Coordinates of C-alpha atoms in Angstrom, one line a residue:
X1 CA -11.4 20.7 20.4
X2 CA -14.4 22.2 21.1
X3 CA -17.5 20.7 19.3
X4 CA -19.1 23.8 17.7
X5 CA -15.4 24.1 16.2
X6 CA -15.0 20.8 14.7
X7 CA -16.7 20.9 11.7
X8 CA -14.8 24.0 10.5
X9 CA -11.6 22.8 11.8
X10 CA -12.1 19.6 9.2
X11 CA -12.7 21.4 6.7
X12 CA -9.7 23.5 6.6
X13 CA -7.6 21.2 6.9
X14 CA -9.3 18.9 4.1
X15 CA -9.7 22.1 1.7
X16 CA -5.6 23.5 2.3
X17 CA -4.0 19.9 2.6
X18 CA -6.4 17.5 0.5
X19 CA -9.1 19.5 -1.9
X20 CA -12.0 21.4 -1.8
X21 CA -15.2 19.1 -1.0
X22 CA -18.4 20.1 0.8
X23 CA -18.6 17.7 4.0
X24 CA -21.7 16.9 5.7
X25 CA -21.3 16.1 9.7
X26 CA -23.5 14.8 12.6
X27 CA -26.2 17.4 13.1
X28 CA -25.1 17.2 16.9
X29 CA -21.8 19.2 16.8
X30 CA -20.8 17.4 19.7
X31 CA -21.2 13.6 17.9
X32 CA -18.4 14.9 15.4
X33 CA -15.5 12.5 15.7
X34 CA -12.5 12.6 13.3
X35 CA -9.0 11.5 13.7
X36 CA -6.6 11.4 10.7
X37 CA -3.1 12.0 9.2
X38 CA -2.2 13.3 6.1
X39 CA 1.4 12.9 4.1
X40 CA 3.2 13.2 1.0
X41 CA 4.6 9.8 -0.3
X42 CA 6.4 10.7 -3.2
X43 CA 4.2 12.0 -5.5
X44 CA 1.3 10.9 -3.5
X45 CA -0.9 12.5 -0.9
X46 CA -1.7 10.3 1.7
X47 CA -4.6 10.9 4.0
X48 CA -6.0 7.8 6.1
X49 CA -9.1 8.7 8.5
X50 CA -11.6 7.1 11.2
X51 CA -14.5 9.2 11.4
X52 CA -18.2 8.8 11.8
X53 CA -21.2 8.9 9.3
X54 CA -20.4 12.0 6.8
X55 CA -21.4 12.7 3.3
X56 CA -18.6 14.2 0.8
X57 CA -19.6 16.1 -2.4
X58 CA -16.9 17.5 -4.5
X59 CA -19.4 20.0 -6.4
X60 CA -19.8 21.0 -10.0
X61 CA -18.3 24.7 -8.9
X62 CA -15.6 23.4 -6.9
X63 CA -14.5 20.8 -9.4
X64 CA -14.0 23.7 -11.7
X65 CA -11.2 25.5 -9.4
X66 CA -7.5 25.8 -10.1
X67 CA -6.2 22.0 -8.4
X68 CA -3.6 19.9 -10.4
X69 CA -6.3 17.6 -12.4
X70 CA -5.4 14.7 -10.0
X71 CA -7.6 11.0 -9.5
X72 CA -8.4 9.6 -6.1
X73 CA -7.8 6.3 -5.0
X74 CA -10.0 5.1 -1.7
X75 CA -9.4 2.0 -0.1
X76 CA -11.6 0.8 2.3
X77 CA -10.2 -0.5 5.5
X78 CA -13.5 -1.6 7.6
X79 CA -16.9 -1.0 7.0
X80 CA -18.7 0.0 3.9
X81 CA -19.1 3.3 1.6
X82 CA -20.4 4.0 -1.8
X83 CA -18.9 6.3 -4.4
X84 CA -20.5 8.1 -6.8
X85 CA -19.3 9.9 -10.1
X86 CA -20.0 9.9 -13.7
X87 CA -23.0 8.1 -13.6
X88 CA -21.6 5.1 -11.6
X89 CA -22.0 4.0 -8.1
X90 CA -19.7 1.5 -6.5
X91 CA -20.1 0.0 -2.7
X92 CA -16.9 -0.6 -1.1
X93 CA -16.0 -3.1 1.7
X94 CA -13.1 -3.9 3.5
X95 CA -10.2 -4.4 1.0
X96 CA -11.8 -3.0 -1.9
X97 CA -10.4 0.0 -4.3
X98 CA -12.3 2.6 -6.5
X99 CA -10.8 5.8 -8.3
X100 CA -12.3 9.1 -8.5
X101 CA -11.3 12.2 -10.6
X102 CA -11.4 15.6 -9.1
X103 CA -11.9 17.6 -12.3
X104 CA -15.8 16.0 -12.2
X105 CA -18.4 16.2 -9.3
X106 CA -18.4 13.3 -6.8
X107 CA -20.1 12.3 -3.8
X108 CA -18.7 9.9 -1.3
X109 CA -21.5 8.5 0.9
X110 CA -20.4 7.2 4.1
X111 CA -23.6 6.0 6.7
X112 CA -21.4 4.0 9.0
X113 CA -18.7 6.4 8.9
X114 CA -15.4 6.7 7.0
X115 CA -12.1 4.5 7.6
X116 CA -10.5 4.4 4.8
X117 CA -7.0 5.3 2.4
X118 CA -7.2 8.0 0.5
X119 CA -4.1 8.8 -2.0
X120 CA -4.2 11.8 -4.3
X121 CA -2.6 11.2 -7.9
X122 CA -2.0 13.8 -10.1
X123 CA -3.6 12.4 -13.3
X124 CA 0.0 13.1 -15.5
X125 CA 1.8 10.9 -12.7
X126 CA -0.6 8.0 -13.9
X127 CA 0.4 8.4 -17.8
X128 CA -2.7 7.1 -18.7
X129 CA -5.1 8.4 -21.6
X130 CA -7.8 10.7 -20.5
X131 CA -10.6 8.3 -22.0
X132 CA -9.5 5.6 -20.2
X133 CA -9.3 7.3 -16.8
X134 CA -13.1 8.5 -17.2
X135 CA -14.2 4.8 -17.6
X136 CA -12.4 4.3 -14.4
X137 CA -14.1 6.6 -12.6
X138 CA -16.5 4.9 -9.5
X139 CA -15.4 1.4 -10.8
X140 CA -15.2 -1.3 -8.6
X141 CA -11.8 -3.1 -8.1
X142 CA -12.4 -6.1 -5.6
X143 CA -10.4 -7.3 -3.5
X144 CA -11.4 -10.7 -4.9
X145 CA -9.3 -9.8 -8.3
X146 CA -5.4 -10.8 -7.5
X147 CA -3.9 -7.5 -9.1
X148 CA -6.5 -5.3 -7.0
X149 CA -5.8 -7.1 -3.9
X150 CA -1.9 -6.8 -4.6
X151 CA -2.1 -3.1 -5.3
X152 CA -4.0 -2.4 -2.4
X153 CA -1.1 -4.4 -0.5
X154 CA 1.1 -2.0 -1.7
X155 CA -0.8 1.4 -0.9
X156 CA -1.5 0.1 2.6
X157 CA 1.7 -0.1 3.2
X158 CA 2.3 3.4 1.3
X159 CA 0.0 4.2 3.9
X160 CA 1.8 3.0 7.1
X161 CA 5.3 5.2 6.0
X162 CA 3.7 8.2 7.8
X163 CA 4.0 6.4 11.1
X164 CA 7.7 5.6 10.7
X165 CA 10.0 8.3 9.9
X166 CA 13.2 7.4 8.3
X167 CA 16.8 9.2 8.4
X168 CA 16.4 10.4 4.6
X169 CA 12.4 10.8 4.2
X170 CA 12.6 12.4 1.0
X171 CA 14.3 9.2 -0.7
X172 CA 12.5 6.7 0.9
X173 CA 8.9 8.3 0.5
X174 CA 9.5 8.4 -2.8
X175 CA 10.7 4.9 -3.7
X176 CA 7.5 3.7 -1.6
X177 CA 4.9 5.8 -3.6
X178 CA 6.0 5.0 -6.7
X179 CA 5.6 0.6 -7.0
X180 CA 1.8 2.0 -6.0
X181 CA 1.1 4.4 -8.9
X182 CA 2.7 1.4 -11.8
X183 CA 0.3 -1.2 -9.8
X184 CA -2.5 1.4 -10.3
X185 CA -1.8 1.8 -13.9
X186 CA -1.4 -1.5 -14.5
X187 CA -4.7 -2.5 -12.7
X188 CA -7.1 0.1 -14.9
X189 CA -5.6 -1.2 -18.2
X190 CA -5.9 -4.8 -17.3
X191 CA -9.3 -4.1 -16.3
X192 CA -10.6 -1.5 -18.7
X193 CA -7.8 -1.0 -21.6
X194 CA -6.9 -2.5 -25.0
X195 CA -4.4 -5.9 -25.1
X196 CA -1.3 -4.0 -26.1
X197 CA -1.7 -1.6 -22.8
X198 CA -2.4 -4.5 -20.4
X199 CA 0.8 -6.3 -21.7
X200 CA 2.6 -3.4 -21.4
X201 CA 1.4 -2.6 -17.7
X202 CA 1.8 -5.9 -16.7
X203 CA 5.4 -5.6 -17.9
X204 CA 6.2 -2.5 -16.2
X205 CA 4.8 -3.8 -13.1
X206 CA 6.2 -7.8 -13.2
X207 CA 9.1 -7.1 -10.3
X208 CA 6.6 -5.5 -8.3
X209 CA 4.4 -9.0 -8.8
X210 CA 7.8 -11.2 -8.3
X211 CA 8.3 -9.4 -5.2
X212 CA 5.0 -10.2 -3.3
X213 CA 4.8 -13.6 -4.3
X214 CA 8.4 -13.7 -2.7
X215 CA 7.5 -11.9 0.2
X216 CA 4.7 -14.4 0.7
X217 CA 6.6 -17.4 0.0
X218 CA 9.6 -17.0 1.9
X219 CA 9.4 -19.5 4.3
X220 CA 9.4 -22.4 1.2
X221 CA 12.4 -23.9 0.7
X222 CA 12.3 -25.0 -2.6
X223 CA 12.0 -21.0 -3.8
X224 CA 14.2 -21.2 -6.5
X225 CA 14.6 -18.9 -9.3
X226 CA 13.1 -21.7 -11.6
X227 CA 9.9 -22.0 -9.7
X228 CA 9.3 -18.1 -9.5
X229 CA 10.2 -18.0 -13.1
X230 CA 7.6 -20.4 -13.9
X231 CA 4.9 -18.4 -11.7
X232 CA 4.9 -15.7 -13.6
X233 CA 5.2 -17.3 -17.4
X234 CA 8.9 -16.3 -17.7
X235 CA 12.5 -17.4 -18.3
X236 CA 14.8 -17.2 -15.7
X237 CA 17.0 -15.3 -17.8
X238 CA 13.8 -12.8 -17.8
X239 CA 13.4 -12.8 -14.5
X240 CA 16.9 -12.0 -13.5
X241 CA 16.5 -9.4 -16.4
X242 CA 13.9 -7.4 -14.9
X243 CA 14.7 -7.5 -11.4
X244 CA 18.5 -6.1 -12.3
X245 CA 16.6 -3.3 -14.2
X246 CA 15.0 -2.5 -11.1
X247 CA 18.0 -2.5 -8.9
X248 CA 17.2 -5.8 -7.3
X249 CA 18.9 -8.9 -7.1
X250 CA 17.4 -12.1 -6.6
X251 CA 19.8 -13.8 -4.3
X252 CA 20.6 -11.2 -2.1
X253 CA 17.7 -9.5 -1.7
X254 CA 15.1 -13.1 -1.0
X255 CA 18.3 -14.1 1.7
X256 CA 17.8 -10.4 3.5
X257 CA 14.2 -10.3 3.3
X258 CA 14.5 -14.1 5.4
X259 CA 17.2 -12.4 7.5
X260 CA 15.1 -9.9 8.6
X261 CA 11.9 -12.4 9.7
X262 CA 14.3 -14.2 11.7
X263 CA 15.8 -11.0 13.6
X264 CA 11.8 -10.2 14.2
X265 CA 11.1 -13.7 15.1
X266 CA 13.9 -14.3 17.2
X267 CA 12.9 -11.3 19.6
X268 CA 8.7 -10.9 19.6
X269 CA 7.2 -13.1 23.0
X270 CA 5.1 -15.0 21.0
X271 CA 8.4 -17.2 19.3
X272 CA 10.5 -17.4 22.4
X273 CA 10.1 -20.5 22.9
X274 CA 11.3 -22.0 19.4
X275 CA 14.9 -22.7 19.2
X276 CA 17.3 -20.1 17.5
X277 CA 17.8 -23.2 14.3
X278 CA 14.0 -23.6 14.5
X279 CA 13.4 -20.1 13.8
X280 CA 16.2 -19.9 10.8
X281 CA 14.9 -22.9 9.4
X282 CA 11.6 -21.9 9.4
X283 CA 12.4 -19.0 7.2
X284 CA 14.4 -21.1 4.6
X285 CA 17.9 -22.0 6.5
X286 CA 18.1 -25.6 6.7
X287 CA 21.5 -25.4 8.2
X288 CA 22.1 -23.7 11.8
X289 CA 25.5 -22.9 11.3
X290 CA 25.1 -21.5 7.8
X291 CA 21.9 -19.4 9.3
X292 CA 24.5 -17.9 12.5
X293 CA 27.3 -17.1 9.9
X294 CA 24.6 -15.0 7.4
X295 CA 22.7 -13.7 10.8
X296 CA 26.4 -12.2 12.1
X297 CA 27.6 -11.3 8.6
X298 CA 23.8 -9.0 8.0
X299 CA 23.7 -7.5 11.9
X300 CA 27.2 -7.9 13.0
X301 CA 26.4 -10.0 16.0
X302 CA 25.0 -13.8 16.6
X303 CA 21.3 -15.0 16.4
X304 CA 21.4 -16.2 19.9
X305 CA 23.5 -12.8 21.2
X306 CA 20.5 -11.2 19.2
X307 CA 18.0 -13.1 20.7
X308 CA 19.4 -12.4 24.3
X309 CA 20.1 -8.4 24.0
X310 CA 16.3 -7.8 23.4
X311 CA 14.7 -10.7 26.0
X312 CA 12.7 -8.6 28.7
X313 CA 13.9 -5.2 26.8
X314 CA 10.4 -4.7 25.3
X315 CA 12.1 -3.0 22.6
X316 CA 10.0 -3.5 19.2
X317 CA 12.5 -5.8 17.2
X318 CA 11.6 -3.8 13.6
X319 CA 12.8 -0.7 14.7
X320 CA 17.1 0.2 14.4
X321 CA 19.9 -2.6 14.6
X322 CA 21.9 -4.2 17.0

């Protein structure tokens, strides 16, 4: 749009969609670049953006306005920016999380420009005592702490739903937003609250932690219940406990999880050249036969039928079935 409408336009959008914040542009209207999009994910409001060098200030009169008392979560995607509030000031790079709380001022300094994850929490969705949410505030969570770097996994890919619609939004958006918000909690009372609310956050949020390390290990093929038990200081009995309580189980869902790698793998132009058995055993099928049976048996056709549907198509091999 035009360059002496930019500015304005930003803030609109930012003040109706986001909250109210004071933002400080280019003085050159027409060095004012900004690209963005902002979603519900559940009970989260998503809003990722590229722009260059601004300063935000959440002010003591507008922090005093009628908004749901909600905290902020940034994640940094490239660069740098600092965060001030309460006192505190935390510099952010790549990777790195922080938390801010609307119902205070703020200012978000940004020299080299903004590209970052924002998610808006209302503060009751994060059950967490008021106390302990005001020590949060402008803390840095590094990406160099394994429970930060996990839970900013998981909000970057909350972040990625608004670029893939699915045929029932509403559930789906919800059921991503929410493993986010019990990684959160769990994160600020590891870091900043008592024993017994650690233990209990790191309860609430152990399938979350059993998932990732299966995610990341799925290409092992000694990945037996035993050894993820183990991991995570629990009986198998545990393990299998939790995960049922959380709708998952273990068998099924590690063998579709390695079903869908292979369907990816068997299609992208980088992997072509690896054999149909090389690819399933490479994602824990020793056995060919036994991989072509599960393949057909997930996706109703054959591995190597798969394999040559989608050669030349150019389709993208994540998106829809056979």
């Amino acid at each position: 749009m035009p360059p002496g409408e930019r500015a304005e336009a930003i803030r609109e959008v930012i003040w109706s969609s986001v909250v109210r914040v004071e933002i400080t542009h280019q003085p050159d209207p027409r060095l004012i670049r900004t690209v963005g999009a902002i979603s519900r994910v559940g009970p989260l409001t998503v809003c990722s953006v590229r722009a260059n060098a601004t300063t935000v200030r959440r002010t003591p009169a507008l922090a005093r306005d009628d908004m749901e008392p909600s905290a902020f979560v940034g994640l940094q995607v490239t660069g740098s920016s600092v965060v001030v509030q309460d006192g505190r000031e935390a510099v952010l790079r790549p990777g790195d999380l922080v938390m801010y709380d609307t119902t205070r001022p703020y200012t978000l300094l940004n020299r080299d420009g903004i590209h970052q994850h924002y998610f808006r929490i209302p503060r009751a969705e994060l059950g967490l005592p008021t106390g302990l949410l005001e020590r949060a505030t402008a803390v840095l969570f590094s990406r160099r702490d394994p429970l930060a770097d996990l839970t900013a996994t998981c909000l970057r890919r909350i972040a990625r739903q608004q670029a893939r619609p699915a045929a029932s939004p509403g559930q789906s958006l919800d059921a991503a937003g929410r493993p986010g918000i019990e990684l959160l909690r769990a994160l600020i009372a590891a870091r900043l609250g008592d024993r017994r609310m650690a233990v209990e956050a790191s309860d609430e949020t152990l399938h979350l932690r059993v998932m990732d390390y299966v995610r990341a290990h799925l290409g092992d093929h000694d990945l037996t219940p035993a050894r993820i038990a183990a991991h995570h200081h629990v009986s198998v009995r545990q393990l299998y406990k939790v995960l049922a309580r959380n709708g998952v189980h273990l068998g099924g869902w590690v063998r579709s999880q390695r079903l869908e790698r292979c369907r990816a793998e068997l299609v992208a132009p980088s992997t072509r050249h690896r054999t149909v058995a090389a690819v399933g055993y490479r994602w824990g099928f020793p056995n060919a036969a036994h991989f072509s049976r599960a393949f057909k048996d997930a996706f109703g056709i054959t591995p190597n039928d798969w394999r040559s549907m989608h050669t030349g198509s150019g389709e993208d091999p994540r998106v829809g079935g056979p």
